[in-house]
XYZ file of C-alpha atoms in Angstrom:
577
model
C -61.177 -53.635 50.820
C -63.317 -54.988 54.218
C -60.303 -55.782 55.885
C -58.896 -51.868 55.093
C -62.202 -50.411 56.572
C -62.039 -52.713 59.343
C -58.896 -51.955 60.385
C -59.030 -48.237 60.117
C -62.351 -48.372 62.221
C -60.509 -50.121 64.601
C -57.731 -48.553 64.637
C -59.722 -45.072 65.165
C -61.728 -46.744 67.987
C -57.977 -47.210 69.344
C -57.525 -43.647 69.289
C -60.858 -42.893 70.973
C -60.233 -45.001 73.790
C -56.854 -43.765 74.198
C -57.789 -40.077 74.452
C -60.611 -40.602 76.491
C -58.684 -42.351 78.767
C -55.951 -40.548 79.734
C -58.386 -37.520 80.166
C -60.406 -39.266 82.303
C -56.979 -40.402 84.464
C -56.323 -36.579 83.856
C -59.407 -34.446 85.132
C -59.265 -36.807 88.256
C -56.871 -33.841 89.869
C -58.461 -31.248 88.671
C -57.705 -27.116 90.779
C -56.890 -23.786 89.808
C -53.876 -22.142 90.296
C -54.710 -18.285 92.670
C -55.102 -15.319 90.373
C -51.783 -13.618 89.063
C -50.845 -10.432 89.779
C -51.500 -7.107 87.741
C -48.571 -6.240 85.912
C -46.009 -3.988 87.634
C -47.483 -4.802 90.824
C -44.152 -4.347 92.418
C -43.008 -1.808 90.987
C -39.905 -3.979 89.499
C -41.318 -5.243 86.166
C -39.758 -3.785 82.927
C -41.971 -2.205 80.676
C -42.563 -3.983 77.321
C -42.723 -2.780 73.516
C -46.552 -4.027 73.308
C -47.393 -1.924 76.467
C -45.614 1.309 75.150
C -48.320 3.387 73.731
C -46.265 5.764 71.325
C -45.495 5.196 67.772
C -47.817 2.255 66.843
C -47.541 3.288 63.576
C -44.223 2.808 62.902
C -44.399 -0.751 64.584
C -47.599 -1.983 62.613
C -46.462 -0.564 59.236
C -42.935 -2.524 59.833
C -45.035 -5.542 60.603
C -47.112 -5.651 57.492
C -43.970 -4.974 55.423
C -42.010 -7.535 56.717
C -45.113 -10.180 56.626
C -46.068 -9.561 53.319
C -41.728 -9.908 51.962
C -40.645 -12.786 54.448
C -44.326 -14.940 54.997
C -45.552 -13.999 51.380
C -43.122 -12.609 48.542
C -39.864 -14.778 49.723
C -41.623 -18.294 50.307
C -43.589 -17.733 46.848
C -40.539 -16.957 45.104
C -38.486 -19.814 46.656
C -41.551 -22.000 44.961
C -40.605 -20.595 41.556
C -36.845 -21.435 42.054
C -37.867 -25.150 42.569
C -40.229 -25.118 39.780
C -37.884 -22.778 37.539
C -40.471 -20.553 36.614
C -39.603 -17.710 35.193
C -41.158 -15.782 37.478
C -38.747 -16.185 40.080
C -36.667 -13.643 39.663
C -39.572 -10.806 39.502
C -40.640 -12.204 42.550
C -37.233 -12.112 44.687
C -36.429 -8.952 42.986
C -40.121 -7.371 45.213
C -39.377 -9.501 47.874
C -35.952 -7.464 48.576
C -38.070 -3.866 47.829
C -40.726 -4.976 50.834
C -38.279 -5.900 52.905
C -36.045 -2.567 52.559
C -39.303 -0.644 53.542
C -39.338 -3.261 56.217
C -36.133 -2.399 57.431
C -36.918 1.211 57.409
C -39.945 1.654 59.552
C -38.492 -0.836 62.012
C -35.448 1.500 61.993
C -37.828 4.523 62.566
C -39.625 2.540 65.491
C -36.582 1.788 67.151
C -35.238 5.034 67.317
C -38.330 6.629 68.873
C -39.058 4.597 71.171
C -36.596 3.795 74.260
C -34.297 0.533 74.490
C -36.783 -1.870 76.715
C -35.478 -5.236 75.993
C -31.924 -6.103 76.990
C -30.114 -8.379 74.527
C -32.131 -7.805 72.078
C -31.977 -10.812 69.607
C -34.320 -9.793 67.194
C -32.098 -6.616 66.428
C -28.998 -8.140 66.041
C -30.836 -11.174 63.693
C -32.563 -8.649 61.715
C -28.816 -7.297 60.388
C -27.996 -10.889 60.025
C -30.715 -11.939 57.824
C -30.617 -8.722 56.153
C -26.891 -8.948 55.007
C -27.936 -12.728 54.279
C -30.466 -11.452 51.612
C -28.019 -9.075 50.177
C -25.553 -12.000 49.893
C -28.259 -14.451 48.331
C -29.675 -11.914 45.941
C -25.843 -11.232 44.312
C -25.141 -15.038 44.463
C -28.164 -15.649 42.202
C -27.180 -12.472 40.161
C -24.013 -14.336 39.377
C -25.436 -17.665 38.865
C -27.746 -16.043 36.555
C -24.792 -14.579 34.236
C -23.121 -17.876 34.506
C -26.129 -19.782 33.341
C -26.722 -17.094 30.322
C -22.852 -17.839 29.558
C -23.031 -21.223 29.541
C -26.049 -21.316 27.112
C -24.423 -18.947 24.777
C -21.386 -21.087 24.675
C -23.008 -24.156 24.380
C -25.346 -22.559 21.711
C -21.781 -21.748 19.714
C -20.882 -25.246 20.338
C -23.873 -26.802 18.952
C -24.422 -24.565 15.544
C -20.396 -25.265 14.909
C -21.176 -28.900 15.421
C -24.161 -28.656 12.987
C -22.082 -26.701 10.570
C -19.590 -29.260 10.604
C -21.703 -32.001 10.183
C -23.562 -30.304 6.985
C -20.012 -29.861 5.439
C -18.539 -33.106 5.771
C -22.118 -34.343 3.996
C -21.481 -31.916 1.128
C -17.929 -32.608 0.858
C -18.938 -36.096 0.392
C -21.395 -35.632 -2.160
C -19.207 -33.443 -4.105
C -16.470 -36.548 -4.865
C -19.128 -38.725 -6.725
C -19.856 -35.774 -9.167
C -18.524 -33.302 -11.023
C -17.907 -30.016 -10.138
C -21.146 -28.194 -11.408
C -23.344 -31.126 -10.357
C -21.701 -31.136 -7.364
C -22.512 -27.486 -6.627
C -25.911 -27.794 -7.316
C -26.587 -30.623 -5.304
C -24.444 -29.399 -2.183
C -26.966 -26.108 -2.654
C -30.060 -28.618 -2.699
C -28.979 -30.847 0.027
C -28.725 -28.036 2.142
C -32.017 -26.598 1.166
C -33.469 -29.589 1.630
C -32.565 -29.923 5.332
C -33.853 -26.014 5.948
C -29.969 -24.834 6.521
C -29.219 -21.174 5.750
C -25.601 -20.903 6.534
C -24.000 -18.682 3.999
C -21.021 -21.646 2.537
C -18.355 -20.686 0.013
C -15.320 -22.391 -1.334
C -11.876 -22.343 0.130
C -9.323 -21.214 -2.066
C -7.119 -23.815 -0.892
C -9.167 -26.791 -1.553
C -12.059 -26.315 -4.017
C -13.742 -29.491 -2.741
C -14.024 -27.900 1.012
C -16.691 -26.065 1.950
C -15.712 -23.518 4.794
C -18.267 -21.363 6.889
C -18.469 -17.340 6.559
C -17.872 -15.476 9.858
C -21.140 -14.448 9.807
C -22.318 -17.808 10.383
C -21.681 -17.748 13.957
C -24.330 -14.886 14.413
C -26.978 -16.466 12.671
C -29.851 -18.992 14.230
C -29.500 -22.886 13.925
C -32.630 -23.614 12.278
C -32.332 -27.134 13.911
C -32.394 -26.166 17.430
C -34.215 -23.286 17.119
C -37.550 -24.108 17.664
C -36.284 -25.392 21.170
C -35.085 -22.224 22.160
C -37.287 -20.582 24.773
C -37.763 -16.483 24.843
C -35.064 -14.982 26.449
C -35.895 -13.823 29.835
C -36.227 -10.204 31.224
C -32.853 -10.112 32.796
C -31.249 -11.365 29.111
C -33.066 -9.124 27.255
C -32.174 -5.836 29.528
C -28.501 -7.202 29.292
C -28.800 -7.398 25.523
C -29.789 -3.702 25.517
C -27.106 -2.545 27.217
C -24.106 -4.928 26.209
C -23.560 -2.843 22.884
C -21.981 0.440 25.166
C -19.745 -2.257 27.476
C -16.204 -1.918 26.596
C -14.879 -5.588 25.242
C -12.345 -5.462 28.136
C -15.172 -5.106 31.281
C -16.826 -7.993 29.131
C -14.036 -10.566 28.942
C -13.095 -9.938 32.844
C -16.808 -10.205 34.024
C -17.227 -13.359 31.758
C -13.979 -14.655 33.235
C -15.287 -13.536 36.875
C -19.181 -15.075 36.492
C -18.363 -17.968 34.251
C -15.861 -20.519 36.309
C -15.806 -24.162 38.452
C -16.762 -21.686 41.684
C -20.009 -20.118 40.314
C -21.029 -23.005 38.394
C -20.551 -25.545 41.746
C -20.297 -23.023 44.930
C -22.820 -20.641 44.209
C -25.134 -23.603 42.938
C -25.075 -25.265 46.048
C -24.814 -21.919 48.224
C -27.782 -20.814 46.250
C -29.845 -23.881 47.034
C -29.439 -24.679 50.709
C -29.442 -20.943 51.732
C -32.651 -20.379 50.218
C -33.907 -22.908 52.317
C -32.469 -22.316 55.257
C -34.038 -18.993 55.014
C -37.391 -20.431 56.068
C -36.095 -21.499 59.415
C -34.640 -17.789 59.725
C -37.733 -16.221 59.055
C -39.573 -18.616 61.516
C -37.004 -18.032 64.324
C -36.949 -14.065 63.589
C -40.458 -13.788 63.945
C -40.696 -15.746 67.159
C -37.822 -13.830 68.316
C -39.877 -10.505 67.544
C -42.630 -11.813 69.225
C -40.769 -12.783 72.173
C -39.182 -8.761 72.399
C -42.197 -7.075 71.044
C -43.963 -9.105 74.841
C -41.529 -8.591 76.829
C -41.032 -12.299 77.969
C -38.398 -14.774 78.443
C -35.998 -12.113 80.253
C -32.542 -12.432 81.965
C -31.736 -16.326 82.340
C -35.514 -17.420 81.719
C -34.350 -17.047 78.077
C -33.012 -20.477 78.126
C -35.672 -22.534 79.046
C -38.063 -20.070 76.268
C -35.410 -20.966 73.782
C -35.195 -24.911 74.573
C -39.311 -24.952 74.092
C -39.049 -22.621 71.110
C -36.377 -24.897 69.374
C -38.212 -28.661 70.392
C -41.543 -27.082 69.563
C -39.874 -25.907 65.791
C -38.579 -29.312 65.303
C -41.973 -30.752 65.307
C -44.037 -27.783 63.747
C -41.613 -28.005 60.916
C -41.782 -31.911 61.534
C -45.589 -31.575 60.709
C -45.308 -29.668 58.032
C -43.167 -31.977 55.853
C -45.610 -34.400 57.141
C -48.579 -32.402 55.694
C -46.439 -31.907 52.442
C -45.664 -35.344 51.810
C -49.635 -36.199 52.229
C -50.000 -33.330 49.359
C -47.378 -35.277 47.458
C -44.390 -33.418 47.715
C -41.032 -35.638 47.154
C -43.513 -38.017 45.343
C -40.556 -38.193 42.794
C -38.139 -39.555 45.787
C -40.525 -42.295 46.747
C -41.511 -40.355 50.234
C -45.077 -39.629 49.576
C -46.151 -43.125 50.486
C -45.654 -44.309 46.692
C -43.677 -46.845 45.201
C -40.916 -45.770 42.987
C -38.100 -48.709 42.976
C -34.484 -47.069 43.337
C -36.037 -43.654 43.670
C -33.359 -43.022 46.247
C -30.828 -44.856 48.495
C -32.594 -44.058 52.043
C -36.268 -44.001 53.189
C -37.546 -40.647 54.755
C -37.477 -42.790 57.955
C -34.251 -43.101 58.041
C -34.042 -38.935 57.992
C -36.585 -39.410 60.831
C -34.140 -41.793 62.485
C -30.893 -39.500 61.869
C -32.616 -36.410 63.063
C -33.751 -37.764 66.231
C -30.055 -39.420 66.923
C -28.207 -36.175 66.151
C -31.180 -33.862 68.239
C -30.679 -36.374 71.223
C -27.128 -37.358 71.515
C -25.964 -33.213 71.233
C -29.046 -32.454 73.516
C -28.207 -34.772 76.002
C -25.718 -32.256 77.118
C -27.048 -29.123 76.871
C -29.714 -30.065 79.050
C -28.028 -28.024 82.187
C -27.339 -24.931 81.036
C -28.711 -22.063 83.334
C -28.139 -19.623 86.838
C -27.731 -22.967 89.160
C -24.458 -25.219 88.598
C -26.809 -28.092 90.405
C -28.286 -30.510 88.668
C -31.979 -30.234 89.481
C -35.044 -32.783 89.352
C -36.246 -30.794 86.318
C -33.188 -30.944 84.376
C -32.848 -34.273 84.984
C -36.224 -34.973 83.315
C -35.340 -32.809 80.341
C -31.699 -34.886 79.781
C -33.539 -38.133 80.191
C -35.555 -36.977 77.496
C -33.016 -36.216 75.200
C -31.396 -39.368 76.330
C -34.723 -41.167 75.046
C -34.243 -39.644 71.803
C -30.836 -40.758 71.165
C -31.006 -44.110 71.691
C -34.389 -44.224 69.936
C -33.015 -42.451 66.882
C -29.962 -44.750 66.962
C -32.514 -47.790 67.078
C -34.162 -46.551 64.122
C -31.109 -45.630 61.803
C -29.851 -49.827 62.688
C -33.452 -51.188 61.559
C -33.307 -48.770 58.935
C -29.724 -49.580 57.367
C -30.244 -51.565 53.848
C -26.414 -52.928 54.418
C -27.233 -54.885 58.073
C -30.613 -56.149 56.333
C -28.733 -57.985 53.468
C -26.508 -58.928 55.984
C -29.227 -60.435 57.875
C -31.254 -61.715 54.981
C -28.040 -63.921 53.822
C -27.383 -65.097 56.906
C -30.950 -66.271 58.102
C -31.506 -67.598 53.936
C -27.916 -69.380 54.017
C -27.030 -67.712 50.736
C -23.779 -68.478 49.231
C -20.897 -65.661 48.635
C -20.840 -66.501 45.017
C -24.849 -65.738 44.850
C -25.127 -61.882 43.954
C -27.136 -59.987 46.065
C -30.284 -59.483 45.858
C -32.645 -56.690 47.654
C -36.421 -55.202 46.838
C -35.751 -51.751 46.276
C -38.231 -50.253 48.349
C -38.465 -46.418 49.086
C -40.781 -46.319 51.753
C -40.727 -48.093 55.119
C -42.857 -49.324 57.941
C -40.045 -48.650 60.912
C -41.933 -48.210 63.836
C -39.566 -45.920 65.834
C -39.636 -42.649 64.847
C -43.318 -43.188 65.474
C -42.963 -44.615 68.539
C -40.016 -42.146 70.115
C -42.560 -39.215 69.503
C -45.287 -41.243 71.121
C -43.311 -41.776 74.308
C -42.211 -38.219 74.118
C -46.145 -37.032 74.603
C -47.242 -39.557 76.720
C -43.760 -38.545 79.189
C -44.039 -35.005 78.570
C -47.990 -34.646 79.433
C -46.672 -36.263 82.714
C -43.764 -33.839 82.969
C -43.628 -32.112 86.443
C -44.771 -28.177 86.985
C -44.681 -25.625 89.358
C -48.158 -24.633 88.210
C -51.678 -26.284 87.636
C -51.912 -24.061 84.547
C -48.740 -25.004 83.131
C -49.414 -28.584 83.637
C -52.447 -28.444 82.352
C -50.990 -27.047 79.072
C -47.899 -29.912 78.898
C -50.691 -32.479 79.539
C -52.649 -30.738 76.309
C -49.728 -30.873 74.148
C -48.156 -34.245 75.086
C -51.786 -35.658 74.328
C -51.507 -33.944 70.985
C -48.237 -35.407 69.666
C -49.273 -39.016 71.265
C -51.967 -39.141 68.960
C -50.121 -38.295 65.916
C -47.798 -40.798 66.320
C -50.909 -43.457 66.525
C -52.207 -41.889 63.432
C -48.538 -43.053 61.895
C -48.942 -46.575 63.361
C -52.550 -46.177 61.544
C -50.699 -45.476 58.349
C -48.658 -48.277 58.638
C -51.305 -50.942 59.454
C -53.250 -49.783 56.141
C -50.110 -49.942 54.314
C -49.159 -53.594 55.102
C -52.438 -54.746 53.859
C -52.591 -53.060 50.983
C -49.117 -51.492 49.890
C -48.981 -48.628 47.662
C -48.061 -50.065 43.911
C -48.023 -46.854 42.030
C -45.762 -44.230 41.736
C -48.923 -41.581 42.455
C -48.942 -40.286 46.092
C -51.331 -42.708 47.614
C -52.383 -39.960 49.935
C -52.967 -42.038 53.943
C -55.911 -39.418 55.463
C -54.435 -40.741 59.101
C -50.774 -38.768 57.842
C -53.105 -35.664 57.308
C -54.767 -35.867 60.819
C -51.952 -36.928 62.089
C -49.920 -33.464 60.379
C -52.862 -31.338 61.900
C -52.065 -33.423 65.546
C -48.505 -32.754 65.533
C -48.634 -29.040 64.222
C -50.862 -28.870 67.080
C -48.665 -30.065 69.658
C -45.797 -28.191 68.567
C -48.083 -24.727 69.021
C -48.728 -25.517 73.003
C -45.395 -27.169 73.010
C -43.500 -24.020 72.268
C -46.249 -21.191 74.400
C -45.581 -24.028 77.297
C -42.212 -22.350 78.394
C -42.484 -20.190 81.708
C -42.561 -16.514 80.172
C -45.174 -16.912 78.055
C -47.298 -18.792 80.620
C -46.816 -15.925 82.960
C -48.077 -14.026 80.211
C -51.198 -15.925 79.275
C -51.973 -16.481 82.941
C -51.920 -12.531 83.111
C -53.961 -11.360 80.496
C -56.415 -14.517 81.676
C -56.044 -16.704 79.232
C -57.635 -19.688 79.622
C -57.168 -23.403 78.414
C -60.028 -23.292 76.297
C -59.257 -19.922 74.776
C -55.822 -21.491 74.383
C -56.615 -24.643 72.126
C -59.001 -23.151 70.122
C -56.141 -20.317 68.937
C -54.084 -23.442 68.634
C -56.578 -24.951 66.443
C -56.825 -22.253 64.357
C -53.415 -21.549 63.986
C -53.057 -25.203 63.007
C -55.512 -25.037 60.138
C -54.023 -21.586 58.780
C -50.653 -23.751 58.977
C -51.919 -26.526 56.748
C -53.948 -23.645 54.591
C -50.706 -21.536 53.939
C -48.740 -24.799 53.416
C -51.042 -26.076 50.752
C -51.329 -22.706 49.289
C -47.825 -22.972 48.364
C -47.729 -26.529 47.279
C -50.405 -25.257 44.911
C -48.407 -22.198 43.379
C -44.936 -24.454 42.905
C -47.369 -26.953 40.763
C -49.096 -24.107 38.930
C -45.535 -22.431 38.155
C -44.760 -25.822 36.702
C -47.431 -26.506 34.578
C -46.801 -22.842 32.921
C -43.423 -23.625 32.249
C -44.504 -26.505 30.714
C -47.106 -24.862 28.812
C -44.797 -22.117 28.013
C -42.317 -24.565 26.454
C -45.276 -26.946 24.215
C -46.651 -23.569 22.717
C -42.906 -21.811 22.043
C -42.439 -25.597 20.248
C -45.643 -25.144 18.286
C -45.054 -21.629 17.480
C -41.338 -22.729 15.736
C -43.019 -25.754 14.267
C -45.547 -23.991 12.595
C -43.469 -21.477 10.702
C -42.862 -21.956 7.105
C -39.013 -22.446 6.692
C -37.005 -19.264 5.952
C -36.398 -19.010 2.336
C -39.234 -21.233 1.049
């Protein structure tokens, strides 16, 4: 324990020394930019929605409904869906209703004010999100029907199997005694097993017991104690089912319950449901850009680059904090120990994403009006090039196949000896952290046209570098005392690292030229910007914590419902007793 405290204190001292050293070096070159001219001082700047004073009520109502639908209700429904809660469907229906109000007021505002932003991607993405939400709800309804049909067919199969088993038992008993005694013994056997199916003798074979047609509609008491109360959707369907023609039912069931709905629709619903989180974030950021009128014309490419890269670090920090809270613990990704829980570690995912982003973004850094490569283009491309090779190195180090090959060669193990590897689902691969560290150091020294922009880049570069150092401290503490339990160990350095990562990502997204011009024009200095950034970071972590707690609450609620239902079923006296 003393060694762990000493390593943590040494690491904390290292953090302070690093931050102090870079701050002292950076403050040696401080100066100020000339003040920005007022808006439209040249008479050539276009008006923005933020400065247009008319019909603000429609806009604010649109924002309120959209925040309620997509930032509160929809993530809540996604968490309930992951927890397999019965509240998932009602929450998603409520999301759709609230979103419709938001779309309505958005359309009212859009048609009541002039068009002020050329290439309004927020408008086109809104329609795409709207259609995708309708498709997602439709797939969800089809999946609900398919699951209901599957449960009914499975229940009928279980009942048939139970009756067949009882019939065989009764038949074997009847062959060992007289016919009168066989009949009494069979009835007694059925009564002792709590089975109340209607049995009668067949005309072909008096020793064979067959099931009457009404038996399929009766409830099997063997499995009844494990059946849950039907959901609201199923109860509503049961009410209207008698009024639906039989032909329509058969066509409907054949359409809803098939391999397509059981596989493709399931994957669609799961993937698109998670993808909605990214789409909502993108749509919100695009709304802010369009509303304030920044990132016009060719400068939109620089804004997109900052928003994509900053968004990657933003969600990286969110996932880091979720791992600290205990998410993905069943996969062994919450700094816990579960041997063989997954075939790859979370560090493999990090390295793969770094490699994929680097190898694709290397060729996308030279996009713009000027066909010639500039100094800034080379800086951006070199950063992506660094990610490319650091990600590849992380993948090679994390590969278990290469690790087994090295261990066999080093230990000179004969080929006939079966391979043995300690299946550990957490890793201490330093290269993802090193990539983030050098990204922060590099971008903190990124050449900028203004001092204000240089200072902002320095701030978020420092934050990313400190977040990477927190990951190294986590590795040092786990190296001294590896986790041995399946419970999340929750290293505090991961919470600090997530905070620093998200704070740096917010400044990263705000450091594009259009947003910085808007900040300077509104006299937002670096201190105020940093304070707002820290507040938004705390809000983000509290937001994530709320939904993780709601998911845990929903899972506990479902377990209590099942336990209560099972207890009520078992406490009921047998029928006919």
